[in-house]
JSON list of C-alpha atoms in Angstrom, two decimals:
[
{"chain": "A", "resi": 42, "resn": "UNK", "atom": "CA", "xyz": [116.31, 170.87, 130.31]},
{"chain": "A", "resi": 43, "resn": "UNK", "atom": "CA", "xyz": [119.56, 168.41, 130.72]},
{"chain": "A", "resi": 44, "resn": "UNK", "atom": "CA", "xyz": [121.79, 171.24, 129.72]},
{"chain": "A", "resi": 45, "resn": "UNK", "atom": "CA", "xyz": [125.09, 172.00, 131.56]},
{"chain": "A", "resi": 46, "resn": "UNK", "atom": "CA", "xyz": [125.04, 175.00, 133.87]},
{"chain": "A", "resi": 47, "resn": "UNK", "atom": "CA", "xyz": [127.70, 176.97, 134.88]},
{"chain": "A", "resi": 48, "resn": "UNK", "atom": "CA", "xyz": [127.28, 180.14, 137.51]},
{"chain": "A", "resi": 49, "resn": "UNK", "atom": "CA", "xyz": [130.67, 182.33, 138.05]},
{"chain": "A", "resi": 50, "resn": "UNK", "atom": "CA", "xyz": [130.63, 185.33, 139.75]},
{"chain": "A", "resi": 51, "resn": "UNK", "atom": "CA", "xyz": [131.84, 187.53, 142.76]},
{"chain": "A", "resi": 52, "resn": "UNK", "atom": "CA", "xyz": [128.63, 187.10, 145.09]},
{"chain": "A", "resi": 53, "resn": "UNK", "atom": "CA", "xyz": [130.45, 189.19, 147.88]},
{"chain": "A", "resi": 54, "resn": "UNK", "atom": "CA", "xyz": [129.59, 186.27, 150.18]},
{"chain": "A", "resi": 55, "resn": "UNK", "atom": "CA", "xyz": [132.46, 184.81, 151.89]},
{"chain": "A", "resi": 56, "resn": "UNK", "atom": "CA", "xyz": [131.93, 180.66, 151.50]},
{"chain": "A", "resi": 57, "resn": "UNK", "atom": "CA", "xyz": [134.64, 180.04, 154.27]},
{"chain": "A", "resi": 58, "resn": "UNK", "atom": "CA", "xyz": [133.01, 182.11, 157.07]},
{"chain": "A", "resi": 59, "resn": "UNK", "atom": "CA", "xyz": [129.52, 181.23, 158.79]},
{"chain": "A", "resi": 60, "resn": "UNK", "atom": "CA", "xyz": [127.26, 183.99, 158.06]},
{"chain": "A", "resi": 61, "resn": "UNK", "atom": "CA", "xyz": [123.51, 184.54, 157.14]},
{"chain": "A", "resi": 62, "resn": "UNK", "atom": "CA", "xyz": [124.79, 185.51, 153.43]},
{"chain": "A", "resi": 63, "resn": "UNK", "atom": "CA", "xyz": [126.51, 181.81, 153.45]},
{"chain": "A", "resi": 64, "resn": "UNK", "atom": "CA", "xyz": [123.46, 180.32, 154.78]},
{"chain": "A", "resi": 65, "resn": "UNK", "atom": "CA", "xyz": [121.28, 182.07, 152.12]},
{"chain": "A", "resi": 66, "resn": "UNK", "atom": "CA", "xyz": [123.89, 180.70, 149.37]},
{"chain": "A", "resi": 67, "resn": "UNK", "atom": "CA", "xyz": [123.75, 177.28, 150.99]},
{"chain": "A", "resi": 68, "resn": "UNK", "atom": "CA", "xyz": [119.92, 177.16, 150.86]},
{"chain": "A", "resi": 69, "resn": "UNK", "atom": "CA", "xyz": [119.99, 178.73, 147.24]},
{"chain": "A", "resi": 70, "resn": "UNK", "atom": "CA", "xyz": [122.56, 175.77, 146.04]},
{"chain": "A", "resi": 71, "resn": "UNK", "atom": "CA", "xyz": [120.58, 172.99, 147.76]},
{"chain": "A", "resi": 72, "resn": "UNK", "atom": "CA", "xyz": [117.21, 174.39, 145.73]},
{"chain": "A", "resi": 73, "resn": "UNK", "atom": "CA", "xyz": [118.70, 174.29, 142.70]},
{"chain": "A", "resi": 74, "resn": "UNK", "atom": "CA", "xyz": [120.94, 171.35, 142.78]},
{"chain": "A", "resi": 75, "resn": "UNK", "atom": "CA", "xyz": [124.11, 173.31, 142.19]},
{"chain": "A", "resi": 76, "resn": "UNK", "atom": "CA", "xyz": [127.56, 172.84, 143.66]},
{"chain": "A", "resi": 77, "resn": "UNK", "atom": "CA", "xyz": [130.03, 174.97, 144.70]},
{"chain": "A", "resi": 78, "resn": "UNK", "atom": "CA", "xyz": [133.55, 173.91, 143.00]},
{"chain": "A", "resi": 79, "resn": "UNK", "atom": "CA", "xyz": [136.20, 176.63, 144.19]},
{"chain": "A", "resi": 80, "resn": "UNK", "atom": "CA", "xyz": [137.72, 175.51, 147.62]},
{"chain": "A", "resi": 81, "resn": "UNK", "atom": "CA", "xyz": [140.51, 178.12, 147.74]},
{"chain": "A", "resi": 82, "resn": "UNK", "atom": "CA", "xyz": [140.29, 181.96, 148.55]},
{"chain": "A", "resi": 83, "resn": "UNK", "atom": "CA", "xyz": [139.74, 184.13, 145.64]},
{"chain": "A", "resi": 84, "resn": "UNK", "atom": "CA", "xyz": [140.55, 187.49, 147.14]},
{"chain": "A", "resi": 85, "resn": "UNK", "atom": "CA", "xyz": [143.63, 187.82, 149.12]},
{"chain": "A", "resi": 86, "resn": "UNK", "atom": "CA", "xyz": [144.47, 191.24, 151.30]},
{"chain": "A", "resi": 87, "resn": "UNK", "atom": "CA", "xyz": [146.88, 192.12, 154.35]},
{"chain": "A", "resi": 88, "resn": "UNK", "atom": "CA", "xyz": [143.74, 191.38, 156.51]},
{"chain": "A", "resi": 89, "resn": "UNK", "atom": "CA", "xyz": [141.86, 188.48, 155.18]},
{"chain": "A", "resi": 90, "resn": "UNK", "atom": "CA", "xyz": [141.28, 185.69, 152.68]},
{"chain": "A", "resi": 91, "resn": "UNK", "atom": "CA", "xyz": [137.76, 185.31, 151.71]},
{"chain": "A", "resi": 92, "resn": "UNK", "atom": "CA", "xyz": [136.48, 182.92, 149.04]},
{"chain": "A", "resi": 93, "resn": "UNK", "atom": "CA", "xyz": [133.99, 185.56, 147.49]},
{"chain": "A", "resi": 94, "resn": "UNK", "atom": "CA", "xyz": [134.32, 184.51, 143.75]},
{"chain": "A", "resi": 95, "resn": "UNK", "atom": "CA", "xyz": [132.26, 181.29, 143.23]},
{"chain": "A", "resi": 96, "resn": "UNK", "atom": "CA", "xyz": [131.71, 178.59, 140.49]},
{"chain": "A", "resi": 97, "resn": "UNK", "atom": "CA", "xyz": [128.52, 176.91, 140.67]},
{"chain": "A", "resi": 98, "resn": "UNK", "atom": "CA", "xyz": [127.85, 173.89, 138.59]},
{"chain": "A", "resi": 99, "resn": "UNK", "atom": "CA", "xyz": [124.94, 171.62, 138.12]},
{"chain": "A", "resi": 100, "resn": "UNK", "atom": "CA", "xyz": [127.06, 168.52, 137.04]},
{"chain": "A", "resi": 101, "resn": "UNK", "atom": "CA", "xyz": [130.53, 168.20, 139.06]},
{"chain": "A", "resi": 102, "resn": "UNK", "atom": "CA", "xyz": [131.18, 165.23, 136.65]},
{"chain": "A", "resi": 103, "resn": "UNK", "atom": "CA", "xyz": [131.56, 167.36, 133.70]},
{"chain": "A", "resi": 104, "resn": "UNK", "atom": "CA", "xyz": [134.31, 169.59, 135.28]},
{"chain": "A", "resi": 105, "resn": "UNK", "atom": "CA", "xyz": [137.97, 168.59, 133.87]},
{"chain": "A", "resi": 106, "resn": "UNK", "atom": "CA", "xyz": [139.73, 171.22, 135.83]},
{"chain": "A", "resi": 107, "resn": "UNK", "atom": "CA", "xyz": [138.92, 174.38, 137.95]},
{"chain": "A", "resi": 108, "resn": "UNK", "atom": "CA", "xyz": [140.80, 176.54, 139.98]},
{"chain": "A", "resi": 109, "resn": "UNK", "atom": "CA", "xyz": [142.00, 180.12, 140.93]},
{"chain": "A", "resi": 110, "resn": "UNK", "atom": "CA", "xyz": [144.94, 181.65, 139.39]},
{"chain": "A", "resi": 111, "resn": "UNK", "atom": "CA", "xyz": [147.21, 184.21, 140.97]},
{"chain": "A", "resi": 112, "resn": "UNK", "atom": "CA", "xyz": [147.88, 187.72, 139.44]},
{"chain": "A", "resi": 113, "resn": "UNK", "atom": "CA", "xyz": [149.42, 190.66, 140.30]},
{"chain": "A", "resi": 114, "resn": "UNK", "atom": "CA", "xyz": [146.78, 193.20, 138.92]},
{"chain": "A", "resi": 115, "resn": "UNK", "atom": "CA", "xyz": [144.07, 192.91, 141.38]},
{"chain": "A", "resi": 116, "resn": "UNK", "atom": "CA", "xyz": [143.29, 191.49, 144.73]},
{"chain": "A", "resi": 117, "resn": "UNK", "atom": "CA", "xyz": [140.40, 189.42, 143.02]},
{"chain": "A", "resi": 118, "resn": "UNK", "atom": "CA", "xyz": [141.95, 186.26, 141.74]},
{"chain": "A", "resi": 119, "resn": "UNK", "atom": "CA", "xyz": [140.68, 184.79, 138.53]},
{"chain": "A", "resi": 120, "resn": "UNK", "atom": "CA", "xyz": [138.51, 181.81, 138.77]},
{"chain": "A", "resi": 121, "resn": "UNK", "atom": "CA", "xyz": [138.23, 179.35, 136.11]},
{"chain": "A", "resi": 122, "resn": "UNK", "atom": "CA", "xyz": [136.38, 176.17, 135.01]},
{"chain": "A", "resi": 123, "resn": "UNK", "atom": "CA", "xyz": [137.05, 173.82, 132.06]},
{"chain": "A", "resi": 124, "resn": "UNK", "atom": "CA", "xyz": [134.17, 171.62, 131.07]},
{"chain": "A", "resi": 125, "resn": "UNK", "atom": "CA", "xyz": [134.23, 168.17, 129.40]},
{"chain": "A", "resi": 126, "resn": "UNK", "atom": "CA", "xyz": [131.44, 169.01, 126.80]},
{"chain": "A", "resi": 127, "resn": "UNK", "atom": "CA", "xyz": [130.94, 167.08, 123.66]},
{"chain": "A", "resi": 128, "resn": "UNK", "atom": "CA", "xyz": [130.46, 169.08, 120.57]},
{"chain": "A", "resi": 129, "resn": "UNK", "atom": "CA", "xyz": [127.02, 168.44, 119.10]},
{"chain": "A", "resi": 130, "resn": "UNK", "atom": "CA", "xyz": [126.69, 165.84, 116.21]},
{"chain": "A", "resi": 131, "resn": "UNK", "atom": "CA", "xyz": [126.25, 167.40, 112.95]},
{"chain": "A", "resi": 132, "resn": "UNK", "atom": "CA", "xyz": [123.02, 166.68, 111.21]},
{"chain": "A", "resi": 133, "resn": "UNK", "atom": "CA", "xyz": [123.63, 164.15, 108.18]},
{"chain": "A", "resi": 134, "resn": "UNK", "atom": "CA", "xyz": [124.23, 165.92, 104.87]},
{"chain": "A", "resi": 135, "resn": "UNK", "atom": "CA", "xyz": [122.94, 164.41, 101.83]},
{"chain": "A", "resi": 136, "resn": "UNK", "atom": "CA", "xyz": [124.30, 165.57, 98.29]},
{"chain": "A", "resi": 137, "resn": "UNK", "atom": "CA", "xyz": [122.86, 164.54, 95.04]},
{"chain": "A", "resi": 138, "resn": "UNK", "atom": "CA", "xyz": [125.09, 163.96, 92.16]},
{"chain": "A", "resi": 139, "resn": "UNK", "atom": "CA", "xyz": [124.73, 163.15, 88.43]},
{"chain": "A", "resi": 140, "resn": "UNK", "atom": "CA", "xyz": [126.85, 160.70, 86.63]},
{"chain": "A", "resi": 141, "resn": "UNK", "atom": "CA", "xyz": [128.11, 161.38, 83.30]},
{"chain": "A", "resi": 142, "resn": "UNK", "atom": "CA", "xyz": [129.62, 158.03, 82.88]},
{"chain": "A", "resi": 143, "resn": "UNK", "atom": "CA", "xyz": [127.06, 156.96, 80.10]},
{"chain": "A", "resi": 144, "resn": "UNK", "atom": "CA", "xyz": [126.75, 160.86, 78.69]},
{"chain": "A", "resi": 145, "resn": "UNK", "atom": "CA", "xyz": [126.63, 160.51, 74.99]},
{"chain": "A", "resi": 146, "resn": "UNK", "atom": "CA", "xyz": [126.67, 164.05, 73.34]},
{"chain": "A", "resi": 147, "resn": "UNK", "atom": "CA", "xyz": [125.40, 162.58, 70.06]},
{"chain": "A", "resi": 148, "resn": "UNK", "atom": "CA", "xyz": [122.03, 162.24, 71.63]},
{"chain": "A", "resi": 149, "resn": "UNK", "atom": "CA", "xyz": [121.40, 166.10, 71.84]},
{"chain": "A", "resi": 150, "resn": "UNK", "atom": "CA", "xyz": [121.86, 167.73, 68.88]},
{"chain": "A", "resi": 151, "resn": "UNK", "atom": "CA", "xyz": [120.70, 171.30, 67.71]},
{"chain": "A", "resi": 152, "resn": "UNK", "atom": "CA", "xyz": [118.38, 170.16, 65.43]},
{"chain": "A", "resi": 153, "resn": "UNK", "atom": "CA", "xyz": [116.55, 168.04, 68.27]},
{"chain": "A", "resi": 154, "resn": "UNK", "atom": "CA", "xyz": [116.43, 171.25, 70.54]},
{"chain": "A", "resi": 155, "resn": "UNK", "atom": "CA", "xyz": [112.94, 172.89, 70.34]},
{"chain": "A", "resi": 156, "resn": "UNK", "atom": "CA", "xyz": [112.78, 176.58, 70.58]},
{"chain": "A", "resi": 157, "resn": "UNK", "atom": "CA", "xyz": [108.66, 176.79, 70.78]},
{"chain": "A", "resi": 158, "resn": "UNK", "atom": "CA", "xyz": [108.76, 178.27, 74.06]},
{"chain": "A", "resi": 159, "resn": "UNK", "atom": "CA", "xyz": [110.21, 181.32, 72.65]},
{"chain": "A", "resi": 160, "resn": "UNK", "atom": "CA", "xyz": [107.98, 181.94, 69.97]},
{"chain": "A", "resi": 161, "resn": "UNK", "atom": "CA", "xyz": [105.57, 184.39, 70.38]},
{"chain": "A", "resi": 162, "resn": "UNK", "atom": "CA", "xyz": [107.53, 186.07, 73.17]},
{"chain": "A", "resi": 163, "resn": "UNK", "atom": "CA", "xyz": [109.24, 189.52, 73.07]},
{"chain": "A", "resi": 164, "resn": "UNK", "atom": "CA", "xyz": [112.86, 189.59, 72.50]},
{"chain": "A", "resi": 165, "resn": "UNK", "atom": "CA", "xyz": [115.51, 189.66, 74.85]},
{"chain": "A", "resi": 166, "resn": "UNK", "atom": "CA", "xyz": [115.57, 193.56, 76.12]},
{"chain": "A", "resi": 167, "resn": "UNK", "atom": "CA", "xyz": [118.80, 195.22, 76.97]},
{"chain": "A", "resi": 168, "resn": "UNK", "atom": "CA", "xyz": [119.73, 197.87, 79.22]},
{"chain": "A", "resi": 169, "resn": "UNK", "atom": "CA", "xyz": [122.20, 200.58, 79.03]},
{"chain": "A", "resi": 170, "resn": "UNK", "atom": "CA", "xyz": [123.86, 201.34, 82.40]}
]
């Protein structure tokens, strides 16, 4: 559909280590034409540093910046991506205006206005609220 696709998430599949899960992810990426753009570990513990939080994009050319930020809150590090997207072009808006440049109030006097429309109709009704 020619739309940018970005998938972010914790897949619990270490992209840095050979495994059946990594092979399945690689097959998925090749079938869907997605690219994994995060290259550094996203979970740091005393025993390992895997890359399990991925960022998959359809077009790496649209990526302005990406990365992993450090935080003391969790052992999972936040992953981010900034895309170069254009705002949709708004549809043209046409505004109709009237010019009063040549307006002459003398052309419209009270004796020229016809009230025939109101003849034979009920008078205005008022309501008490």
